[in-house]
């Protein structure tokens, strides 16, 4: 055989031996065990530690929040028809709102890296640690996150199914944080369970009320139809209003100076005094009131006893810090709604609500509420 | 040789060529039947959940007798599947966020194992406008690439119909991605999911191209392909996948098809469900309820 052929053959044999032994040594034993892949990989992937711990895991350490959540609508929500025969509990759980999987919380140690996470970078060696692997996650929402967290699910939006409760942010809460009125762990507002503020003494309030009777009447029914009646109004709302005048948040030529002269106790006492009187119905134009009724659905959530869904007297607000409107002077109602519109009176919620009303809406609604029974 | 003879001879030659061609034809038909019958049997077996994709007899026996060592878990007992009830999806994207954290997926809008699309038919229009969290306006809406929320761009226009559709890897019975993988880094396991062995992935991205559902992406940080595996590390511990766990409306349904009482079995039994792109022949294992034909 010619020499060059022998050399070539020898080379081929060496390469072949090398290739075969390389394949033998480099292919893991478990390759082809179950298929064209490394059999060990299955158990490796399954061995990774779960980071999402589930709400039940928070219970031992956060008993109060957990109890509130378990009893609240965010846990109790059920919707039928998905799977017949199976009742599904759903609603956001702890980790959905609290910035994500708890991982090793509250420990400051990092989660052990899984095989998957250990794979080194080929293109960006500078990025090694992934956010979710950072140890000791705090889980508390930042103020920035608080603003968005509820809107992920509750902002009114096309494509969102009607069954999901949704709000128009501008008119529902404006710039207010949702947690001002809702407990995030049990967000449905149950009026009866709202805390009552410390009551003043009506007896002591009578003395202060002497100053007021010139305008608001001795029994809380104002002498001028463009001034508000105070009789039967929620004491808490009266307190808040007087404080607002005192601090300058709410401004009025007559009231601001009067409120400035009252101290904390005076305010509570005079509020208790006027709220005890039975309210009167001032009445309004019948035809306009009928038109107002149709529009009042927008106000019911806040200004009616039963809230959005309950049956309750319209104009009698369920929350003691919010004003009753029933029986109030129509002229005052209209002028104060216009003052929300032009900005001379402001309130995060009412300002945006009032801006959705037209001039005639205001007249109709005022007539409607003025003629409602106030009890 | 007489003329007669020669004629006969010619005839014989002509005959034998014709016969040869005829035989060849018949042979091919027979062979074809055999091959297709064979593959039909093969795929019937796969559909019956008997063996995993591309598994030969020996490997199948091995997977029965000697399953991977996962504590308290035997892959022969399970056949996982997922259902998506699109009528209930509120598009909150919590599934996507939880998935990213659970699986350490890159925290930007373009890399994801599961995501949500919004289909909107404007008044009088027959074609849907589709957007997802990766749309620039939606990224701008949250002001951060690491937080995800749909913007409210259809607030002031008339919309005929609109809905959200969650998407994820379909864990197909006949996965195109597994077929094209040159290294055996991606594979279908016996209990259903298609997994990725990241240590064997060379980052060639053939699988990303091959997937008809766009379910795979490339993780530039790790240099490997990325896709949903139904949180294999969770389901083998008796937990739900992360997206199912956090879904606040019960849109995502998960379970074992071997158990007739599992949520997924009941879901498939009691609803009209469909799979995406059935014409691709991939035989997905994610079942959708309430989607339009436009959803692919």
XYZ file of C-alpha atoms in Angstrom:
671
model
C 0.000 0.000 0.000
C 1.387 3.426 -0.823
C 2.750 5.294 2.139
C 0.451 8.264 1.849
C -2.621 6.029 1.955
C -1.361 4.308 5.092
C -0.799 7.681 6.742
C -4.270 8.791 5.799
C -5.842 5.603 7.147
C -3.909 5.896 10.372
C -5.086 9.446 10.777
C -8.682 8.405 10.194
C -8.377 5.623 12.753
C -6.903 7.992 15.352
C -9.618 10.562 14.769
C -12.297 7.872 14.949
C -10.920 6.465 18.208
C -10.730 9.950 19.636
C -14.290 10.744 18.536
C -15.684 7.524 19.952
C -13.958 7.859 23.280
C -14.932 11.510 23.486
C -18.545 10.562 22.912
C -18.238 7.779 25.469
C -16.764 9.993 28.157
C -18.645 13.207 27.451
C -22.166 11.796 27.082
C -23.646 11.509 30.548
C -24.830 8.059 31.571
C -28.391 9.145 31.690
C -28.484 10.585 28.198
C -30.941 8.438 26.168
C -32.267 6.973 29.432
C -35.813 8.175 28.738
C -35.267 9.780 25.357
C -32.869 12.032 23.513
C -31.970 14.038 26.598
C -30.182 13.844 29.921
C -32.397 11.818 32.253
C -30.972 13.548 35.332
C -32.207 16.903 34.078
C -35.801 16.062 35.029
C -35.051 15.667 38.728
C -32.731 18.678 38.620
C -35.458 20.917 37.283
C -37.950 19.540 39.792
C -35.556 20.211 42.687
C -35.749 24.004 42.412
C -37.211 25.679 45.510
C -40.597 27.380 45.035
C -40.506 31.114 45.752
C -44.235 31.749 45.888
C -45.156 30.584 49.376
C -48.935 30.875 49.360
C -51.137 32.878 51.713
C -51.412 30.145 54.318
C -47.680 30.471 54.959
C -48.128 34.065 56.204
C -50.662 33.110 58.854
C -48.308 32.145 61.721
C -46.594 35.544 61.739
C -49.215 37.970 60.403
C -52.324 36.785 62.223
C -54.283 40.043 62.017
C -53.797 40.675 58.307
C -54.451 37.031 57.566
C -57.675 36.955 59.553
C -58.935 40.121 57.886
C -58.122 38.748 54.479
C -59.723 35.363 55.108
C -62.984 36.996 56.149
C -62.911 39.692 53.491
C -64.247 39.833 49.961
C -60.756 39.386 48.531
C -60.787 35.859 49.859
C -64.496 35.126 49.824
C -65.170 36.045 46.240
C -66.672 33.227 44.265
C -67.928 33.215 40.735
C -70.100 30.446 39.431
C -70.160 28.667 36.078
C -66.462 28.097 35.557
C -66.476 24.475 36.424
C -69.825 23.078 37.277
C -69.839 21.326 40.578
C -66.687 22.993 41.838
C -66.980 26.174 43.866
C -63.928 28.279 43.342
C -62.564 30.660 45.921
C -60.418 33.291 44.358
C -59.428 36.923 44.709
C -55.964 38.342 45.181
C -53.854 36.530 47.759
C -51.121 38.039 49.926
C -48.274 37.785 47.468
C -50.264 39.235 44.574
C -50.413 42.624 46.273
C -47.266 42.453 48.380
C -44.863 42.887 45.473
C -44.556 39.231 44.571
C -43.312 35.877 45.804
C -42.165 35.976 49.415
C -39.147 33.757 48.747
C -37.102 33.678 51.939
C -39.007 36.507 53.656
C -38.494 37.485 56.463
C -34.986 35.997 56.426
C -32.151 38.092 55.062
C -30.589 35.079 53.315
C -30.836 34.584 49.587
C -32.765 31.709 48.079
C -30.430 28.894 47.004
C -29.756 29.258 43.290
C -31.346 26.598 41.137
C -29.482 24.834 38.342
C -31.346 27.021 35.924
C -30.204 30.198 37.651
C -26.617 29.015 37.863
C -26.148 28.969 34.110
C -23.606 31.643 33.465
C -24.127 34.493 31.140
C -22.661 34.423 27.691
C -23.517 37.943 26.631
C -23.901 40.165 29.664
C -21.558 38.883 32.345
C -22.176 42.014 34.417
C -25.768 41.020 35.204
C -25.557 38.165 37.683
C -28.184 38.632 40.354
C -31.805 38.570 39.409
C -34.237 40.758 41.382
C -36.155 37.764 42.686
C -32.984 36.262 44.121
C -32.193 39.254 46.268
C -32.304 38.168 49.898
C -34.732 39.278 52.568
C -37.538 40.867 50.597
C -39.401 43.487 52.613
C -42.794 42.864 50.981
C -44.176 46.237 52.096
C -45.521 48.335 49.269
C -43.843 51.636 48.529
C -46.177 54.663 48.259
C -45.629 54.525 44.493
C -46.745 50.882 44.380
C -49.726 51.603 46.612
C -51.136 53.914 43.961
C -51.124 51.265 41.277
C -51.740 48.007 43.078
C -55.537 48.126 43.213
C -55.877 49.576 39.732
C -54.312 46.481 38.207
C -57.628 44.795 38.807
C -60.193 47.539 39.453
C -59.584 50.308 36.901
C -62.588 50.571 34.604
C -61.460 49.302 31.240
C -62.771 47.915 27.973
C -62.111 44.155 27.700
C -62.497 43.691 31.445
C -65.485 41.416 32.092
C -68.525 43.158 33.615
C -68.512 40.812 36.596
C -65.304 42.371 37.846
C -66.066 45.389 40.031
C -64.497 48.403 38.370
C -64.182 52.062 39.205
C -63.644 55.225 37.198
C -60.595 56.457 39.077
C -61.112 60.184 38.472
C -64.585 60.271 39.962
C -64.177 57.539 42.563
C -61.037 58.494 44.412
C -59.133 61.129 42.453
C -55.665 61.396 43.940
C -56.606 59.711 47.215
C -54.980 56.410 48.117
C -57.478 53.580 48.035
C -56.477 52.600 51.551
C -57.924 55.875 52.892
C -61.411 54.401 52.614
C -60.827 50.683 51.976
C -59.025 48.173 54.135
C -56.936 46.394 51.484
C -57.306 43.101 53.320
C -61.070 43.334 53.509
C -62.048 46.073 51.091
C -65.821 45.873 51.013
C -67.110 48.840 52.981
C -69.453 47.763 55.733
C -70.964 50.929 57.102
C -72.158 49.544 60.400
C -68.668 48.505 61.419
C -67.058 51.898 60.831
C -65.558 53.400 63.975
C -67.416 56.344 65.525
C -65.309 59.279 66.610
C -65.365 60.475 70.177
C -68.650 62.234 70.884
C -68.917 65.732 72.230
C -71.449 66.931 74.739
C -74.631 68.440 73.358
C -75.183 70.166 76.679
C -71.929 72.079 76.432
C -72.552 72.655 72.746
C -75.680 74.643 73.450
C -73.616 77.544 74.744
C -71.468 77.682 71.626
C -74.524 77.321 69.422
C -75.795 80.664 70.509
C -73.222 82.235 68.198
C -74.499 80.219 65.285
C -78.223 80.529 65.669
C -78.303 83.882 63.924
C -77.533 82.152 60.669
C -78.129 78.422 61.151
C -81.217 78.803 63.296
C -81.633 77.803 66.928
C -82.660 74.288 65.915
C -80.250 73.988 63.039
C -82.616 75.042 60.278
C -80.915 77.955 58.509
C -82.602 81.273 58.119
C -81.321 81.740 54.586
C -82.010 79.047 51.950
C -78.523 79.433 50.503
C -76.955 78.473 53.859
C -76.785 74.877 55.004
C -79.091 73.308 57.573
C -77.141 71.590 60.321
C -80.026 69.796 62.021
C -79.692 66.024 61.942
C -76.404 66.194 60.045
C -73.736 63.613 60.991
C -71.766 64.976 63.944
C -68.549 63.633 62.447
C -69.136 65.544 59.241
C -69.873 68.747 61.142
C -66.625 68.305 63.078
C -64.638 67.685 59.907
C -66.203 70.715 58.195
C -65.496 73.051 61.090
C -61.905 71.802 61.234
C -61.623 72.365 57.513
C -62.794 75.966 57.926
C -60.432 76.445 60.850
C -57.406 75.114 59.020
C -58.257 76.993 55.846
C -58.831 73.912 53.693
C -62.376 75.115 53.209
C -62.917 78.840 52.887
C -65.964 81.009 53.416
C -66.090 84.676 54.367
C -68.565 84.081 57.182
C -67.566 80.646 58.475
C -63.783 80.871 58.349
C -63.487 83.532 61.023
C -66.134 81.944 63.223
C -64.485 78.504 63.090
C -61.089 80.054 63.811
C -62.383 81.085 67.201
C -63.522 77.588 68.227
C -61.273 75.097 70.028
C -61.293 71.300 69.643
C -63.810 70.739 72.433
C -66.123 73.535 71.244
C -66.206 71.988 67.808
C -67.124 68.531 69.082
C -69.739 69.888 71.447
C -71.502 72.165 68.976
C -71.502 69.364 66.413
C -73.159 67.046 68.906
C -75.691 69.741 69.695
C -76.863 70.364 66.130
C -76.772 66.744 65.040
C -79.323 65.879 67.717
C -82.079 67.999 66.237
C -84.440 66.322 63.912
C -83.907 67.481 60.396
C -86.511 69.150 58.279
C -87.319 68.693 54.637
C -87.039 71.950 52.755
C -88.406 70.550 49.507
C -87.704 71.411 45.907
C -89.345 71.751 42.519
C -91.262 68.479 41.827
C -90.550 68.272 38.107
C -86.859 68.961 38.595
C -86.674 66.441 41.456
C -88.046 63.719 39.180
C -85.278 64.425 36.664
C -82.711 64.450 39.457
C -83.691 60.997 40.594
C -82.359 59.445 37.412
C -78.998 61.124 37.888
C -78.669 60.288 41.578
C -77.419 56.749 40.925
C -73.945 58.283 40.575
C -74.113 59.647 44.079
C -75.671 56.633 45.795
C -72.382 54.897 46.542
C -71.482 57.624 49.002
C -74.639 59.562 49.785
C -77.092 56.790 50.513
C -77.475 54.562 53.519
C -77.208 51.231 51.794
C -74.300 52.072 49.535
C -74.341 51.020 45.916
C -76.262 47.828 46.307
C -78.092 48.066 49.553
C -81.537 49.554 49.725
C -81.283 52.611 51.897
C -82.653 56.093 52.177
C -81.186 58.256 49.431
C -79.352 61.303 50.687
C -78.611 59.820 54.103
C -74.974 58.864 53.862
C -73.813 55.647 55.469
C -70.422 56.971 56.464
C -70.579 59.335 59.434
C -67.820 61.573 58.130
C -69.741 62.210 54.905
C -72.666 64.617 54.703
C -76.339 63.774 54.519
C -77.972 65.606 51.642
C -81.606 64.669 52.249
C -83.787 67.631 53.118
C -80.892 70.107 52.770
C -81.672 73.505 51.246
C -81.789 73.140 47.460
C -80.185 76.507 46.950
C -77.252 75.605 49.209
C -76.805 72.230 47.517
C -76.664 73.879 44.108
C -74.291 76.639 45.139
C -71.920 74.268 46.922
C -71.841 71.900 43.931
C -70.945 74.883 41.748
C -68.245 75.877 44.201
C -66.719 72.381 43.827
C -66.790 72.974 40.085
C -65.090 76.347 40.139
C -62.596 75.241 42.760
C -63.630 77.595 45.564
C -64.448 74.480 47.605
C -62.329 71.408 47.047
C -62.442 67.813 48.093
C -60.573 64.995 46.337
C -63.714 63.009 45.621
C -66.436 65.612 45.328
C -64.468 67.928 43.062
C -64.100 65.283 40.409
C -67.696 64.131 40.835
C -69.030 67.672 40.529
C -67.038 68.271 37.359
C -69.043 65.536 35.628
C -72.306 67.440 36.258
C -73.898 69.927 33.895
C -75.676 73.067 35.084
C -79.101 71.503 34.753
C -77.901 68.280 36.428
C -77.010 70.365 39.452
C -80.440 71.984 39.641
C -82.206 68.650 39.245
C -80.081 66.851 41.825
C -80.439 69.686 44.321
C -84.205 69.658 43.982
C -84.215 65.888 44.331
C -82.145 65.720 47.507
C -83.907 68.715 49.045
C -87.213 66.883 48.804
C -85.977 63.549 50.175
C -87.014 62.353 53.604
C -84.063 62.912 55.913
C -84.606 60.027 58.330
C -34.349 -16.187 -35.341
C -37.701 -15.979 -37.129
C -39.642 -12.813 -37.365
C -42.157 -14.493 -35.129
C -39.483 -15.238 -32.600
C -38.109 -11.777 -32.619
C -41.552 -10.342 -32.182
C -42.115 -12.633 -29.218
C -38.797 -11.712 -27.796
C -39.528 -8.010 -28.092
C -42.883 -8.615 -26.482
C -41.272 -10.421 -23.598
C -38.838 -7.612 -23.021
C -41.622 -5.027 -23.168
C -43.707 -7.109 -20.816
C -41.017 -7.550 -18.279
C -40.290 -3.829 -18.158
C -43.960 -3.117 -17.732
C -44.175 -5.749 -15.074
C -41.169 -4.300 -13.339
C -42.718 -0.866 -13.244
C -46.008 -2.308 -12.120
C -44.386 -4.247 -9.341
C -42.424 -1.228 -8.316
C -45.616 0.793 -8.114
C -47.404 -1.820 -6.054
C -44.430 -2.224 -3.817
C -44.360 1.474 -3.161
C -48.043 1.568 -2.340
C -47.564 -1.313 0.093
C -44.549 0.264 1.671
C -46.360 3.575 1.925
C -49.319 1.935 3.643
C -47.012 0.196 6.048
C -45.153 3.370 6.888
C -48.268 5.429 7.404
C -49.960 2.659 9.371
C -46.886 2.448 11.510
C -46.773 6.136 12.203
C -50.509 6.163 12.837
C -50.030 3.483 15.450
C -47.137 5.453 16.877
C -49.110 8.648 17.221
C -52.156 6.809 18.552
C -49.937 5.493 21.276
C -48.651 8.961 22.041
C -52.153 10.386 22.224
C -53.112 7.654 24.623
C -50.471 9.117 26.927
C -48.492 5.933 26.833
C -45.126 7.264 25.930
C -43.509 10.597 25.552
C -42.686 12.158 22.221
C -39.753 10.493 20.383
C -39.415 7.734 22.951
C -38.481 4.238 21.814
C -39.653 1.030 23.460
C -36.612 0.576 25.645
C -36.758 4.169 26.831
C -40.470 3.850 27.478
C -39.925 0.760 29.613
C -37.158 2.554 31.469
C -39.434 5.494 32.225
C -42.028 3.093 33.664
C -39.680 1.032 35.753
C -37.131 3.591 36.733
C -38.706 7.072 36.832
C -36.584 10.141 37.748
C -35.888 10.429 41.449
C -38.216 13.184 42.524
C -39.306 12.923 46.174
C -42.910 11.711 46.600
C -43.578 11.917 42.920
C -43.882 9.433 40.089
C -44.307 10.837 36.634
C -46.253 7.789 35.510
C -49.182 8.774 37.735
C -49.858 12.153 36.167
C -50.911 13.737 32.914
C -50.923 17.489 33.452
C -53.013 19.933 31.438
C -54.137 23.537 31.706
C -57.366 25.339 30.916
C -57.893 29.027 30.239
C -61.342 30.528 30.713
C -60.900 33.763 28.768
C -64.338 35.063 29.799
C -62.992 35.609 33.279
C -59.639 37.204 32.532
C -59.419 40.804 33.799
C -55.999 41.479 32.285
C -54.328 42.319 35.584
C -51.060 40.647 34.473
C -50.405 39.264 37.949
C -49.746 35.867 36.342
C -46.955 37.303 34.265
C -45.363 39.088 37.193
C -45.568 36.082 39.513
C -44.146 33.821 36.801
C -41.185 36.100 36.224
C -40.328 36.238 39.901
C -40.894 32.540 40.465
C -38.745 31.512 37.525
C -36.231 34.379 37.485
C -37.220 35.482 34.010
C -35.722 38.787 32.911
C -37.766 41.638 34.340
C -38.667 43.502 31.180
C -41.767 43.547 29.032
C -40.248 41.538 26.194
C -39.139 38.387 27.963
C -41.820 36.238 29.431
C -42.958 32.681 29.887
C -46.581 33.657 30.032
C -48.225 36.858 28.896
C -51.631 38.396 28.174
C -52.982 39.822 24.944
C -55.839 42.282 24.556
C -58.137 41.881 21.537
C -60.271 44.901 20.714
C -62.840 45.242 17.930
C -63.628 48.901 17.407
C -67.172 49.774 16.433
C -67.920 48.550 12.912
C -64.562 46.854 12.479
C -64.121 43.173 11.695
C -60.480 42.965 12.604
C -59.114 42.920 16.082
C -56.476 45.318 17.335
C -54.129 43.287 19.473
C -51.709 44.570 22.058
C -49.837 43.064 24.963
C -47.811 44.340 27.901
C -44.869 44.880 25.542
C -46.692 47.651 23.680
C -44.781 50.929 24.211
C -47.904 52.724 25.462
C -48.490 50.058 28.087
C -44.898 50.298 29.257
C -45.242 54.060 29.492
C -48.436 53.595 31.488
C -46.644 52.087 34.467
C -43.571 54.248 34.008
C -41.345 51.237 34.535
C -40.287 48.288 32.448
C -40.504 46.028 35.447
C -44.154 46.679 36.279
C -46.916 45.561 34.004
C -50.346 47.066 33.467
C -52.581 47.627 30.446
C -53.311 51.283 29.752
C -56.824 52.617 29.331
C -56.481 53.745 25.705
C -59.983 52.672 24.668
C -61.700 54.780 27.308
C -63.089 57.327 24.870
C -63.775 55.252 21.768
C -66.697 53.011 20.879
C -65.790 49.361 21.167
C -67.909 46.523 19.804
C -66.170 43.766 21.629
C -63.014 43.283 23.618
C -61.414 40.593 25.717
C -58.132 39.449 27.220
C -56.400 36.198 26.318
C -53.663 34.754 28.518
C -50.995 32.886 26.577
C -48.312 30.431 27.552
C -46.455 27.395 26.229
C -48.942 24.788 25.064
C -46.757 21.821 26.092
C -47.742 20.149 22.810
C -48.036 16.411 22.270
C -45.919 16.864 19.139
C -43.634 19.747 20.030
C -41.898 21.352 17.035
C -39.268 22.805 19.342
C -38.135 19.400 20.554
C -37.908 18.172 16.993
C -35.436 20.869 15.980
C -33.259 20.944 19.093
C -29.788 19.762 18.061
C -28.490 18.907 21.541
C -31.366 17.264 23.370
C -31.632 20.320 25.615
C -35.388 20.449 25.278
C -37.579 17.404 25.607
C -41.052 16.200 26.470
C -41.391 14.343 29.741
C -43.783 11.553 30.475
C -46.232 13.573 32.582
C -46.757 16.244 29.944
C -44.568 19.348 30.119
C -41.805 20.162 27.673
C -38.718 21.050 29.706
C -35.420 22.796 28.996
C -32.131 21.451 30.313
C -30.364 24.809 30.550
C -26.957 23.207 30.989
C -27.306 21.586 27.566
C -28.794 24.530 25.729
C -26.298 26.134 23.364
C -28.481 29.133 22.597
C -28.934 28.435 18.882
C -32.575 29.581 19.040
C -33.851 27.038 16.490
C -36.617 26.220 18.940
C -37.591 29.883 19.243
C -38.096 29.937 15.476
C -39.864 26.589 15.374
C -42.591 27.301 17.911
C -45.826 28.157 16.078
C -47.164 29.947 19.157
C -44.248 32.266 19.840
C -44.083 30.797 23.313
C -40.304 30.724 23.485
C -37.939 33.605 23.953
C -34.210 33.920 24.302
C -32.709 34.846 27.626
C -29.657 36.912 26.710
C -28.469 37.045 30.295
C -28.150 33.303 30.621
C -27.656 32.596 26.943
C -30.353 29.960 26.854
C -33.845 29.540 25.468
C -36.641 30.329 27.875
C -40.173 29.032 28.124
C -42.920 27.968 30.471
C -42.669 24.501 31.993
C -45.842 24.751 34.104
C -43.519 25.358 37.047
C -42.315 21.776 36.986
C -40.601 22.350 40.345
C -43.987 23.287 41.858
C -46.297 20.719 40.313
C -43.970 17.897 41.304
C -44.372 19.118 44.902
C -48.154 19.148 44.748
C -48.428 22.932 44.241
C -50.125 24.776 41.416
C -48.029 26.637 38.841
C -47.331 30.215 39.955
C -49.718 31.804 37.456
C -52.589 29.571 38.555
C -51.817 30.250 42.198
C -52.024 34.044 41.860
C -54.858 34.356 39.341
C -57.520 36.374 41.202
C -60.446 35.337 39.012
C -59.963 31.624 38.433
C -59.184 32.161 34.754
C -56.449 29.569 34.796
C -57.338 26.009 35.625
C -54.739 23.350 36.178
C -54.727 19.704 37.056
C -54.195 16.087 36.278
C -56.170 14.543 33.456
C -55.693 11.119 34.972
C -57.945 12.244 37.800
C -61.519 12.628 36.512
C -62.396 14.897 39.459
C -59.509 17.316 38.995
C -60.405 20.907 38.027
C -58.989 20.485 34.531
C -60.869 17.271 33.835
C -64.123 18.880 34.930
C -63.310 22.008 32.933
C -62.758 20.052 29.736
C -65.749 17.836 30.384
C -68.241 20.603 31.132
C -67.204 23.289 28.683
C -66.718 23.695 24.959
C -62.984 24.047 24.727
C -60.602 24.472 21.835
C -56.861 24.600 21.299
C -54.920 27.269 19.436
C -53.882 26.623 15.819
C -55.133 23.020 15.654
C -54.145 22.924 11.983
C -50.467 22.924 12.954
C -50.880 19.388 14.264
C -48.969 20.112 17.451
C -51.835 18.877 19.635
C -51.557 21.479 22.428
C -52.333 20.686 26.056
C -53.679 24.131 26.929
C -57.432 24.293 26.423
C -59.186 27.608 25.831
C -62.786 28.441 26.529
C -64.458 31.481 25.003
C -61.872 32.658 22.480
C -62.615 33.978 19.005
C -61.304 32.451 15.833
C -58.961 35.444 15.515
C -57.027 34.306 18.563
C -53.959 32.387 17.487
